[in-house]
CSV table of C-alpha atoms and ligand atoms in Angstrom, one decimal:
chain,number,residue,atom,x,y,z
A,13,MET,CA,-22.2,-4.2,10.6
A,14,PRO,CA,-23.8,-0.8,10.1
A,15,ASP,CA,-26.8,-0.2,7.8
A,16,LEU,CA,-25.7,-0.5,4.2
A,17,GLN,CA,-27.8,0.5,1.2
A,18,ASP,CA,-26.6,-2.8,-0.4
A,19,SER,CA,-26.4,-5.3,2.4
A,20,ALA,CA,-25.0,-8.0,0.0
A,21,LEU,CA,-21.7,-6.2,0.2
A,22,PHE,CA,-21.2,-7.5,3.7
A,23,VAL,CA,-20.1,-11.2,3.3
A,24,GLN,CA,-18.7,-13.5,5.9
A,25,ALA,CA,-17.4,-16.2,3.5
A,26,ALA,CA,-14.4,-17.1,1.4
A,27,PHE,CA,-14.7,-17.0,-2.4
A,28,ILE,CA,-13.2,-20.0,-4.2
A,29,ASP,CA,-13.8,-20.9,-7.9
A,30,GLY,CA,-16.8,-18.6,-8.1
A,31,GLU,CA,-18.5,-19.9,-4.9
A,32,TRP,CA,-18.9,-18.3,-1.5
A,33,ARG,CA,-17.8,-20.9,1.0
A,34,ASN,CA,-17.0,-21.6,4.6
A,35,ALA,CA,-13.6,-23.0,5.5
A,36,ALA,CA,-13.5,-26.8,5.0
A,37,SER,CA,-12.9,-27.0,8.8
A,38,ASN,CA,-15.9,-24.8,9.5
A,39,ARG,CA,-13.8,-22.7,11.8
A,40,THR,CA,-14.2,-19.0,11.9
A,41,ILE,CA,-12.4,-16.0,13.3
A,42,ASP,CA,-13.9,-12.8,14.8
A,43,VAL,CA,-13.3,-9.4,13.3
A,44,HIS,CA,-13.4,-6.4,15.7
A,45,ASP,CA,-14.3,-2.7,15.4
A,46,PRO,CA,-11.1,-0.9,16.6
A,47,ALA,CA,-13.1,2.0,17.9
A,48,THR,CA,-15.3,0.1,20.2
A,49,GLY,CA,-13.7,-3.4,20.5
A,50,ARG,CA,-17.1,-5.0,19.5
A,51,VAL,CA,-17.2,-8.0,17.2
A,52,ILE,CA,-18.4,-6.9,13.8
A,53,GLY,CA,-18.7,-10.4,12.3
A,54,THR,CA,-16.8,-13.5,11.5
A,55,VAL,CA,-14.9,-14.8,8.5
A,56,PRO,CA,-13.8,-18.4,7.6
A,57,ASP,CA,-10.5,-19.4,9.2
A,58,CYS,CA,-9.2,-20.9,6.0
A,59,ASP,CA,-6.3,-23.3,6.2
A,60,ALA,CA,-3.7,-24.9,3.8
A,61,ALA,CA,-6.4,-27.1,2.2
A,62,ASP,CA,-8.7,-24.2,1.5
A,63,THR,CA,-5.8,-22.2,0.1
A,64,GLU,CA,-4.8,-25.2,-2.2
A,65,ALA,CA,-8.4,-25.3,-3.5
A,66,ALA,CA,-8.2,-21.6,-4.3
A,67,ILE,CA,-4.8,-22.1,-6.1
A,68,ALA,CA,-6.2,-25.0,-8.1
A,69,ALA,CA,-9.2,-22.8,-9.1
A,70,ALA,CA,-6.9,-19.9,-10.2
A,71,ASN,CA,-4.8,-22.3,-12.2
A,72,ALA,CA,-7.8,-23.8,-13.9
A,73,ALA,CA,-9.1,-20.4,-14.8
A,74,LEU,CA,-5.7,-19.1,-16.1
A,75,PRO,CA,-5.7,-20.4,-19.8
A,76,ALA,CA,-9.1,-18.9,-20.7
A,77,TRP,CA,-8.4,-15.6,-18.9
A,78,LYS,CA,-5.1,-15.1,-20.5
A,79,LYS,CA,-6.5,-15.9,-24.0
A,80,ARG,CA,-9.0,-13.1,-23.7
A,81,THR,CA,-8.0,-9.9,-25.5
A,82,ALA,CA,-6.6,-7.1,-23.4
A,83,ASP,CA,-9.7,-5.0,-24.3
A,84,GLU,CA,-12.1,-7.7,-23.0
A,85,ARG,CA,-10.3,-7.8,-19.7
A,86,ALA,CA,-10.2,-4.0,-19.6
A,87,VAL,CA,-13.9,-3.7,-20.1
A,88,ILE,CA,-14.5,-6.0,-17.1
A,89,LEU,CA,-12.1,-3.9,-15.0
A,90,GLU,CA,-13.8,-0.7,-16.1
A,91,ARG,CA,-17.2,-2.2,-15.0
A,92,TRP,CA,-15.6,-3.1,-11.6
A,93,HIS,CA,-14.3,0.5,-11.3
A,94,ASP,CA,-17.7,2.0,-11.9
A,95,LEU,CA,-19.4,-0.4,-9.5
A,96,MET,CA,-16.8,0.5,-6.8
A,97,LEU,CA,-17.5,4.2,-7.3
A,98,ALA,CA,-21.3,3.7,-7.2
A,99,SER,CA,-20.9,1.8,-3.9
A,100,THR,CA,-18.5,4.3,-2.3
A,101,ALA,CA,-20.6,5.1,0.7
A,102,ASP,CA,-21.2,1.5,1.6
A,103,LEU,CA,-17.6,0.4,1.0
A,104,ALA,CA,-16.4,3.4,3.2
A,105,ARG,CA,-18.8,2.4,6.0
A,106,ILE,CA,-17.5,-1.2,5.9
A,107,MET,CA,-13.9,0.1,6.0
A,108,THR,CA,-14.4,2.5,8.8
A,109,THR,CA,-16.1,-0.1,10.9
A,110,GLU,CA,-13.3,-2.6,10.6
A,111,GLN,CA,-10.3,-0.3,10.2
A,112,GLY,CA,-11.2,2.8,12.2
A,113,LYS,CA,-10.2,5.6,9.7
A,114,PRO,CA,-12.6,8.6,9.5
A,115,LEU,CA,-15.4,8.1,6.9
A,116,ALA,CA,-14.1,10.9,4.7
A,117,GLU,CA,-10.7,9.2,4.5
A,118,ALA,CA,-12.4,5.9,3.8
A,119,GLU,CA,-14.3,7.4,1.0
A,120,ALA,CA,-11.1,8.9,-0.4
A,121,GLU,CA,-9.5,5.5,-0.2
A,122,ILE,CA,-12.3,3.9,-2.2
A,123,ARG,CA,-11.7,6.5,-4.9
A,124,TYR,CA,-8.0,5.9,-4.7
A,125,ALA,CA,-8.6,2.1,-4.9
A,126,ALA,CA,-10.8,2.5,-7.9
A,127,SER,CA,-8.2,4.7,-9.7
A,128,PHE,CA,-5.9,1.7,-9.9
A,129,VAL,CA,-8.5,-0.3,-11.6
A,130,LYS,CA,-9.1,2.3,-14.2
A,131,TRP,CA,-5.4,2.9,-14.7
A,132,PHE,CA,-4.5,-0.7,-15.1
A,133,ALA,CA,-7.4,-1.4,-17.4
A,134,ASN,CA,-5.8,1.1,-19.8
A,135,GLU,CA,-2.2,-0.1,-19.1
A,136,GLY,CA,-3.3,-3.6,-20.0
A,137,ARG,CA,-4.4,-2.3,-23.4
A,138,ARG,CA,-0.9,-0.8,-23.9
A,139,VAL,CA,1.2,-3.9,-23.1
A,140,SER,CA,3.5,-4.5,-26.0
A,141,GLY,CA,6.7,-6.4,-26.9
A,142,HIS,CA,9.4,-5.3,-29.4
A,143,ASP,CA,11.6,-6.7,-32.0
A,144,ILE,CA,15.4,-6.6,-31.9
A,145,PRO,CA,17.8,-6.2,-34.9
A,146,ALA,CA,19.0,-9.8,-35.5
A,147,PRO,CA,22.6,-10.9,-35.8
A,148,THR,CA,22.0,-12.3,-39.4
A,149,SER,CA,19.5,-11.4,-42.1
A,150,ASP,CA,17.8,-14.8,-42.0
A,151,ARG,CA,16.8,-14.4,-38.4
A,152,ARG,CA,14.2,-12.5,-36.5
A,153,VAL,CA,14.2,-11.9,-32.7
A,154,LEU,CA,10.9,-10.9,-31.2
A,155,VAL,CA,10.1,-10.2,-27.6
A,156,SER,CA,6.5,-10.7,-26.5
A,157,LYS,CA,4.9,-10.2,-23.1
A,158,GLU,CA,3.0,-13.0,-21.3
A,159,PRO,CA,1.2,-13.1,-18.0
A,160,VAL,CA,3.3,-14.5,-15.1
A,161,GLY,CA,0.5,-16.9,-14.2
A,162,VAL,CA,-1.2,-17.6,-10.8
A,163,CYS,CA,-0.4,-14.8,-8.3
A,164,ALA,CA,-0.6,-14.7,-4.5
A,165,ILE,CA,-1.7,-11.3,-3.1
A,166,ILE,CA,-1.2,-10.7,0.6
A,167,THR,CA,-2.5,-7.3,1.8
A,168,PRO,CA,-2.3,-5.2,5.0
A,169,TRP,CA,-5.0,-3.7,7.2
A,170,ASN,CA,-4.0,0.0,6.8
A,171,PHE,CA,-5.5,0.4,3.3
A,172,PRO,CA,-7.9,-2.5,3.1
A,173,ALA,CA,-9.2,-1.6,-0.4
A,174,ALA,CA,-6.4,0.3,-2.2
A,175,MET,CA,-3.8,-2.4,-1.5
A,176,ILE,CA,-6.1,-5.0,-3.0
A,177,THR,CA,-6.7,-3.1,-6.2
A,178,ARG,CA,-3.1,-1.8,-6.6
A,179,LYS,CA,-2.1,-5.5,-6.9
A,180,ILE,CA,-5.0,-7.3,-8.5
A,181,ALA,CA,-5.9,-4.7,-11.1
A,182,PRO,CA,-2.5,-5.0,-12.9
A,183,ALA,CA,-2.5,-8.8,-12.4
A,184,LEU,CA,-5.9,-9.2,-14.0
A,185,ALA,CA,-5.1,-6.7,-16.8
A,186,ALA,CA,-2.0,-8.6,-17.6
A,187,GLY,CA,-3.9,-11.9,-17.9
A,188,CYS,CA,-3.0,-13.4,-14.5
A,189,THR,CA,-5.3,-15.0,-12.0
A,190,VAL,CA,-5.1,-14.4,-8.3
A,191,VAL,CA,-5.5,-15.8,-4.8
A,192,ILE,CA,-5.9,-13.0,-2.3
A,193,LYS,CA,-5.2,-13.2,1.4
A,194,PRO,CA,-6.5,-10.0,3.1
A,195,SER,CA,-5.5,-9.0,6.6
A,196,ASP,CA,-7.4,-11.0,9.2
A,197,LEU,CA,-8.0,-7.6,10.9
A,198,THR,CA,-9.8,-6.0,7.9
A,199,PRO,CA,-11.2,-8.8,5.6
A,200,PHE,CA,-14.7,-7.3,4.9
A,201,SER,CA,-13.5,-4.5,2.6
A,202,ALA,CA,-11.7,-7.0,0.5
A,203,LEU,CA,-14.6,-9.4,0.4
A,204,ALA,CA,-17.0,-6.5,-0.6
A,205,LEU,CA,-14.6,-5.7,-3.5
A,206,VAL,CA,-14.7,-9.3,-4.7
A,207,VAL,CA,-18.6,-9.2,-4.6
A,208,LEU,CA,-18.3,-6.2,-7.0
A,209,ALA,CA,-15.7,-8.0,-9.1
A,210,GLU,CA,-18.0,-10.9,-9.6
A,211,ARG,CA,-20.9,-8.5,-10.5
A,212,ALA,CA,-18.5,-6.8,-13.0
A,213,GLY,CA,-18.2,-10.2,-14.8
A,214,VAL,CA,-14.8,-11.5,-13.6
A,215,PRO,CA,-15.1,-15.2,-14.4
A,216,ALA,CA,-15.1,-18.0,-11.7
A,217,GLY,CA,-11.6,-18.9,-10.5
A,218,VAL,CA,-10.0,-15.7,-11.8
A,219,VAL,CA,-10.2,-14.0,-8.4
A,220,ASN,CA,-10.2,-16.1,-5.3
A,221,ILE,CA,-10.1,-14.9,-1.7
A,222,VAL,CA,-9.2,-16.9,1.4
A,223,SER,CA,-9.7,-15.3,4.8
A,224,GLY,CA,-7.9,-16.4,7.9
A,225,LEU,CA,-4.7,-16.3,9.8
A,226,PRO,CA,-1.3,-15.6,8.0
A,227,GLU,CA,0.7,-18.7,8.9
A,228,ALA,CA,-1.3,-21.5,7.3
A,229,ILE,CA,-2.4,-19.5,4.2
A,230,GLY,CA,1.0,-17.8,3.7
A,231,GLY,CA,2.7,-21.2,4.0
A,232,ALA,CA,0.5,-22.8,1.4
A,233,LEU,CA,0.8,-19.9,-1.0
A,234,THR,CA,4.6,-19.8,-0.8
A,235,ALA,CA,5.1,-23.6,-1.0
A,236,SER,CA,3.0,-24.0,-4.1
A,237,PRO,CA,4.9,-24.4,-7.4
A,238,VAL,CA,1.7,-23.3,-9.2
A,239,VAL,CA,1.9,-19.9,-7.7
A,240,ARG,CA,4.4,-18.0,-9.8
A,241,LYS,CA,4.4,-14.7,-8.1
A,242,LEU,CA,3.8,-13.2,-4.7
A,243,SER,CA,3.0,-9.6,-4.0
A,244,PHE,CA,3.0,-8.5,-0.4
A,245,THR,CA,2.5,-5.3,1.5
A,246,GLY,CA,3.4,-5.3,5.2
A,247,SER,CA,6.3,-5.3,7.6
A,248,THR,CA,10.0,-5.9,6.6
A,249,ARG,CA,10.1,-8.8,9.0
A,250,VAL,CA,7.2,-10.7,7.3
A,251,GLY,CA,8.4,-9.7,3.9
A,252,SER,CA,11.8,-11.3,4.4
A,253,LEU,CA,10.1,-14.4,5.9
A,254,LEU,CA,7.9,-14.7,2.8
A,255,MET,CA,11.0,-14.2,0.6
A,256,ARG,CA,12.7,-17.1,2.4
A,257,GLN,CA,9.6,-19.3,2.1
A,258,SER,CA,9.4,-18.5,-1.6
A,259,ALA,CA,13.0,-19.5,-2.3
A,260,ASP,CA,12.3,-23.2,-3.0
A,261,THR,CA,9.8,-22.4,-5.6
A,262,LEU,CA,11.7,-19.4,-7.0
A,263,LYS,CA,8.7,-17.0,-7.2
A,264,ARG,CA,8.7,-13.5,-8.7
A,265,LEU,CA,8.3,-11.2,-5.7
A,266,SER,CA,7.0,-7.7,-5.1
A,267,LEU,CA,7.5,-6.6,-1.5
A,268,GLU,CA,6.3,-3.2,-0.3
A,269,LEU,CA,7.7,-3.1,3.2
A,270,GLY,CA,8.4,-0.7,6.1
A,271,GLY,CA,9.6,2.9,5.9
A,272,ASN,CA,11.1,5.6,8.1
A,273,ALA,CA,10.3,8.6,6.0
A,274,PRO,CA,12.3,11.8,6.6
A,275,PHE,CA,10.3,15.1,6.0
A,276,ILE,CA,12.9,17.9,5.6
A,277,ILE,CA,12.0,21.6,5.8
A,278,PHE,CA,14.8,24.0,4.8
A,279,ASP,CA,14.9,27.6,5.9
A,280,ASP,CA,13.7,28.9,2.5
A,281,ALA,CA,10.6,26.7,2.4
A,282,ASP,CA,7.1,28.0,2.0
A,283,ILE,CA,6.0,27.5,5.6
A,284,GLU,CA,2.2,27.2,5.0
A,285,ALA,CA,2.8,24.6,2.3
A,286,ALA,CA,5.2,22.7,4.5
A,287,VAL,CA,2.7,22.6,7.4
A,288,ALA,CA,-0.1,21.4,5.1
A,289,GLY,CA,2.2,18.7,3.6
A,290,ALA,CA,3.4,17.6,7.0
A,291,MET,CA,-0.1,17.3,8.4
A,292,ALA,CA,-1.3,15.3,5.3
A,293,SER,CA,1.8,13.0,5.4
A,294,LYS,CA,2.0,12.5,9.1
A,295,PHE,CA,-1.6,12.2,10.2
A,296,ARG,CA,-3.3,10.5,7.3
A,297,ASN,CA,-4.8,7.3,8.6
A,298,ALA,CA,-3.7,8.3,12.1
A,299,GLY,CA,-0.1,7.9,11.0
A,300,GLN,CA,-0.5,4.3,9.9
A,301,THR,CA,1.0,4.4,6.5
A,302,CYS,CA,4.3,3.1,5.3
A,303,VAL,CA,5.0,6.5,3.7
A,304,CYS,CA,4.1,8.6,6.7
A,305,ALA,CA,6.6,11.3,7.7
A,306,ASN,CA,8.3,9.5,10.6
A,307,ARG,CA,10.9,12.2,11.2
A,308,LEU,CA,10.4,15.9,10.7
A,309,LEU,CA,13.8,17.4,10.1
A,310,VAL,CA,13.6,21.2,10.4
A,311,GLN,CA,16.4,23.7,9.8
A,312,ASP,CA,17.4,26.1,12.6
A,313,GLY,CA,16.2,29.3,10.9
A,314,ILE,CA,12.6,28.2,10.3
A,315,HIS,CA,12.3,25.8,13.2
A,316,ASP,CA,10.4,27.9,15.8
A,317,ARG,CA,8.0,29.4,13.2
A,318,PHE,CA,7.3,26.0,11.7
A,319,VAL,CA,6.8,24.3,15.0
A,320,ALA,CA,4.4,27.0,16.1
A,321,ARG,CA,2.3,26.7,13.0
A,322,LEU,CA,2.3,22.9,13.0
A,323,GLY,CA,1.3,23.0,16.7
A,324,GLU,CA,-1.8,25.0,15.8
A,325,ALA,CA,-2.7,22.4,13.1
A,326,VAL,CA,-2.2,19.5,15.6
A,327,ARG,CA,-4.5,21.2,18.1
A,328,ALA,CA,-7.2,21.5,15.4
A,329,LEU,CA,-7.3,17.7,14.9
A,330,ARG,CA,-10.3,15.9,16.3
A,331,MET,CA,-9.8,12.4,17.6
A,332,GLY,CA,-12.8,10.0,17.9
A,333,ASP,CA,-14.8,7.2,16.4
A,334,GLY,CA,-14.3,7.5,12.6
A,335,ARG,CA,-18.1,7.6,12.1
A,336,GLY,CA,-18.4,10.8,14.1
A,337,ALA,CA,-19.0,14.2,12.4
A,338,GLY,CA,-15.8,16.2,12.1
A,339,VAL,CA,-13.5,13.4,13.3
A,340,THR,CA,-10.1,13.6,11.7
A,341,ILE,CA,-8.1,11.0,13.7
A,342,GLY,CA,-9.6,7.5,14.4
A,343,PRO,CA,-8.3,4.8,16.7
A,344,LEU,CA,-5.2,2.8,15.9
A,345,ILE,CA,-5.9,-0.7,14.6
A,346,ASN,CA,-5.4,-2.6,17.9
A,347,ALA,CA,-3.9,-2.5,21.3
A,348,ALA,CA,-0.4,-3.5,20.2
A,349,ALA,CA,-0.3,-0.6,17.7
A,350,ALA,CA,-1.5,1.9,20.4
A,351,ALA,CA,1.1,0.5,22.9
A,352,LYS,CA,3.9,0.9,20.4
A,353,ALA,CA,3.1,4.5,19.6
A,354,THR,CA,2.7,5.3,23.3
A,355,ALA,CA,6.0,3.6,24.1
A,356,HIS,CA,7.7,5.8,21.4
A,357,VAL,CA,6.4,9.0,23.0
A,358,GLU,CA,7.4,7.8,26.5
A,359,ASP,CA,10.9,6.9,25.3
A,360,ALA,CA,11.3,10.2,23.6
A,361,LEU,CA,10.2,12.2,26.6
A,362,ALA,CA,12.5,10.2,28.8
A,363,ARG,CA,15.4,11.2,26.5
A,364,GLY,CA,14.6,14.9,26.5
A,365,ALA,CA,11.9,15.5,23.9
A,366,LEU,CA,9.2,18.1,24.8
A,367,VAL,CA,5.5,18.0,24.0
A,368,MET,CA,4.9,21.1,21.9
A,369,ALA,CA,1.2,20.4,21.1
A,370,SER,CA,-1.4,17.7,21.3
A,371,ALA,CA,-4.9,17.3,20.0
A,372,PRO,CA,-7.7,18.1,22.5
A,373,GLY,CA,-10.5,15.8,23.5
A,374,GLY,CA,-11.4,13.3,26.1
A,375,ASP,CA,-8.9,10.8,27.6
A,376,PRO,CA,-7.6,8.4,25.0
A,377,HIS,CA,-8.8,4.9,25.7
A,378,GLY,CA,-8.7,1.5,24.1
A,379,ASN,CA,-6.9,1.8,20.7
A,380,PHE,CA,-6.9,5.6,20.7
A,381,VAL,CA,-3.6,7.5,20.9
A,382,ARG,CA,-3.7,11.3,21.2
A,383,PRO,CA,-1.9,13.1,18.2
A,384,VAL,CA,1.2,14.8,19.5
A,385,LEU,CA,3.9,17.1,18.3
A,386,LEU,CA,7.3,16.6,20.0
A,387,THR,CA,10.3,18.9,19.7
A,388,GLU,CA,14.0,18.4,20.6
A,389,ALA,CA,14.0,14.9,19.1
A,390,THR,CA,17.4,13.2,18.7
A,391,PRO,CA,18.8,10.2,16.9
A,392,ASP,CA,19.1,8.0,20.0
A,393,MET,CA,15.3,7.9,20.4
A,394,ARG,CA,13.3,4.9,19.3
A,395,LEU,CA,11.2,7.0,17.0
A,396,ALA,CA,14.3,8.0,15.1
A,397,SER,CA,15.1,4.5,14.0
A,398,GLU,CA,11.8,2.6,14.2
A,399,GLU,CA,8.6,3.2,12.3
A,400,THR,CA,6.1,4.6,14.8
A,401,PHE,CA,2.9,3.9,12.8
A,402,GLY,CA,0.9,6.3,14.9
A,403,PRO,CA,0.0,10.0,15.3
A,404,VAL,CA,3.3,11.1,16.7
A,405,ALA,CA,5.2,13.9,15.0
A,406,PRO,CA,8.8,14.3,16.2
A,407,VAL,CA,10.9,17.4,15.1
A,408,PHE,CA,14.6,17.1,14.8
A,409,ARG,CA,16.7,20.2,14.3
A,410,PHE,CA,19.5,20.5,11.7
A,411,ARG,CA,22.0,23.2,10.7
A,412,ASP,CA,22.8,22.7,7.0
A,413,GLU,CA,22.0,20.7,3.9
A,414,ALA,CA,24.8,18.1,4.4
A,415,GLU,CA,23.5,17.3,7.9
A,416,ALA,CA,19.9,17.1,6.7
A,417,VAL,CA,20.8,14.6,4.0
A,418,ALA,CA,23.0,12.5,6.3
A,419,LEU,CA,20.2,12.4,8.9
A,420,ALA,CA,17.6,11.5,6.3
A,421,ASN,CA,19.6,8.7,4.8
A,422,ALA,CA,20.7,7.3,8.2
A,423,THR,CA,18.1,4.4,8.1
A,424,PRO,CA,18.1,0.9,6.7
A,425,PHE,CA,14.7,1.8,5.0
A,426,GLY,CA,14.3,3.5,1.7
A,427,LEU,CA,10.7,4.0,0.8
A,428,ALA,CA,9.4,7.6,0.9
A,429,SER,CA,11.1,10.9,1.6
A,430,TYR,CA,10.0,14.5,1.4
A,431,PHE,CA,11.6,17.9,1.4
A,432,TYR,CA,10.6,21.6,1.1
A,433,THR,CA,12.7,24.2,-0.5
A,434,ASN,CA,12.4,27.0,-3.0
A,435,ASP,CA,16.0,26.8,-4.1
A,436,LEU,CA,16.2,25.3,-7.5
A,437,HIS,CA,19.8,24.1,-7.1
A,438,ARG,CA,19.2,22.6,-3.7
A,439,ALA,CA,16.1,20.8,-5.1
A,440,TRP,CA,18.2,18.9,-7.6
A,441,ARG,CA,21.1,18.2,-5.2
A,442,VAL,CA,18.9,17.0,-2.4
A,443,GLY,CA,16.5,15.1,-4.7
A,444,GLU,CA,19.4,13.1,-6.1
A,445,ALA,CA,21.1,12.6,-2.7
A,446,LEU,CA,18.1,11.1,-0.9
A,447,GLU,CA,18.3,7.3,-1.0
A,448,PHE,CA,14.7,6.4,-1.3
A,449,GLY,CA,12.3,5.0,-3.9
A,450,MET,CA,10.1,8.0,-3.8
A,451,VAL,CA,10.9,11.7,-3.2
A,452,GLY,CA,8.3,14.4,-2.7
A,453,LEU,CA,9.5,18.0,-3.4
A,454,ASN,CA,7.2,20.6,-1.8
A,455,THR,CA,4.5,18.0,-1.4
A,456,GLY,CA,3.5,15.5,1.3
A,457,SER,CA,1.5,13.4,-1.1
A,458,ILE,CA,3.2,11.0,-3.5
A,459,ALA,CA,0.9,8.0,-3.8
A,460,MET,CA,-1.2,8.0,-7.0
A,461,GLU,CA,-2.1,5.5,-9.6
A,462,MET,CA,0.1,6.9,-12.4
A,463,ALA,CA,3.4,6.9,-10.5
A,464,PRO,CA,5.6,4.0,-9.4
A,465,PHE,CA,5.3,3.3,-5.7
A,466,GLY,CA,7.9,1.3,-3.9
A,467,GLY,CA,11.2,1.3,-2.1
A,468,ILE,CA,14.8,0.3,-1.9
A,469,LYS,CA,17.0,-1.3,0.8
A,470,ALA,CA,14.8,-2.8,3.7
A,471,SER,CA,11.7,-1.2,2.1
A,472,GLY,CA,11.4,-4.0,-0.4
A,473,LEU,CA,11.4,-4.9,-4.1
A,474,GLY,CA,9.4,-3.9,-7.1
A,475,ARG,CA,7.0,-1.1,-7.9
A,476,GLU,CA,3.2,-0.7,-7.9
A,477,GLY,CA,1.2,1.8,-9.9
A,478,GLY,CA,2.5,3.7,-12.9
A,479,ARG,CA,3.8,2.0,-16.1
A,480,GLU,CA,6.0,-0.2,-13.9
A,481,GLY,CA,3.1,-1.7,-12.0
A,482,ILE,CA,1.9,-4.0,-14.8
A,483,GLU,CA,5.5,-5.2,-15.6
A,484,GLU,CA,5.5,-6.9,-12.3
A,485,TYR,CA,2.9,-9.3,-13.7
A,486,LEU,CA,4.5,-9.9,-17.1
A,487,GLU,CA,7.2,-12.1,-18.4
A,488,SER,CA,9.3,-11.3,-21.5
A,489,LYS,CA,9.5,-14.2,-24.0
A,490,ALA,CA,12.3,-14.0,-26.6
A,491,PHE,CA,11.2,-15.7,-29.8
A,492,HIS,CA,14.1,-16.5,-32.2
A,493,TRP,CA,13.2,-17.4,-35.8
A,494,ALA,CA,16.1,-18.7,-37.7
A,495,GLY,CA,16.8,-20.0,-41.2
A,496,LEU,CA,14.3,-17.7,-43.0
A,497,LYS,CA,14.5,-18.4,-46.7
A,498,GLY,CA,14.9,-15.6,-49.4
A,499,PHE,CA,17.1,-13.3,-47.2
A,500,SER,CA,20.8,-13.1,-48.1
A,501,THR,CA,23.1,-14.2,-45.2
B,14,SIN,C1,1.1,2.0,2.5
B,14,SIN,O1,1.1,2.5,3.6
B,14,SIN,O2,1.6,0.8,2.4
B,14,SIN,C2,0.4,2.6,1.3
B,14,SIN,C3,0.3,4.0,1.4
B,14,SIN,C4,-0.3,4.6,0.2
B,14,SIN,O3,-0.6,4.0,-0.8
B,14,SIN,O4,-0.4,5.9,0.2
């Protein structure tokens, strides 16, 4: 691990009931730097027994944590937020080393991650129930909000910090306790955040983290009747597996799954804004986000001008080790990710796509995939129906609004969508016609703490962020008082 100002942030242990521990088996797994392939360190390979110990700790800590006032919990969360921001440089270095994204993006992710902590500290203060006009005058019906209980949090490697805080900040603010299973590819960012949570005063057992491989830990989390809720971000395949595994214990579920985002540019769009938005949406994190523009749909009249300007922007990208000065595109997470993105390009070229532009630089090697802009993309290509999760921007042409909407919606996924137009009437029509959980009009950026994030169809269930985010961790209890004396019936 690189030089850190605060070396205690780099931990190679699990955290259960307030103690940093090895796996009971003493087994470990290696974690690699995706830019160099070198081993950065090891983490415990926790199994079902370790996970059950973490669940028991979370369950034991629940009564005291939920009894605290919302403000007491919020004060701890606010301290955690401040500690995260104070450690931004170290947390970003840890992230870039294990995940690959450029340092500037890693720093931006730490600020993004911290924003959820602050947001949900305040949302926790605003949780409230309501009373309902009763059927008779001697009755009262009150609805109160209670924490769901022990929550399992399973997070991906593409946003190793923000996906942790987007889930556990609302859980803690609501009065729940958690067991986190971070991706085995990027556990160190999550572990560093837990170090800071402990320093912020989160009591023992409230936050537990078990590192290791998905099968054993996921199996124990889903099988446990103590775990009342599971929140997962990752692939649709794994999301539906976790849903099946959670069926016997009937857990609440939040599933933020795959996407296949259309990014539509109409003839009347502001071309510079559309290019900036497409670059931000497509190439953030080297194209490894669920909300990345997967398909650029461009109307005939603006097509050639848009493609020429986007090509210039793609040629200005700099691929390299995320720690390098001026680097804007890091490696993909592993060889399988690089192979998939490369296969999508090869398949598209074999079916008639053309390379319009690619980023300069040395030969891509290892997990690096050169950013590329393809034109003449068609619906029969793999990249039209599968999520590429890499720096590949395919442009599909369309003639009119009806065709654009039909192409955009022709996917089983329904996470993010984007469109650019300056026509007020079209803005409403298209915004309402797009079958996605999130729609960006004249912007490529839709992820922020104050707005609900999530999808429909094969993109999952539930919402994170916004007012909605904390509701996922709350139950409504209806309290019926009957037979009150002194009221006429
Ligand atoms: C994701 O890719 O799952 C999250 C993207 C984001 O929060 O912007």
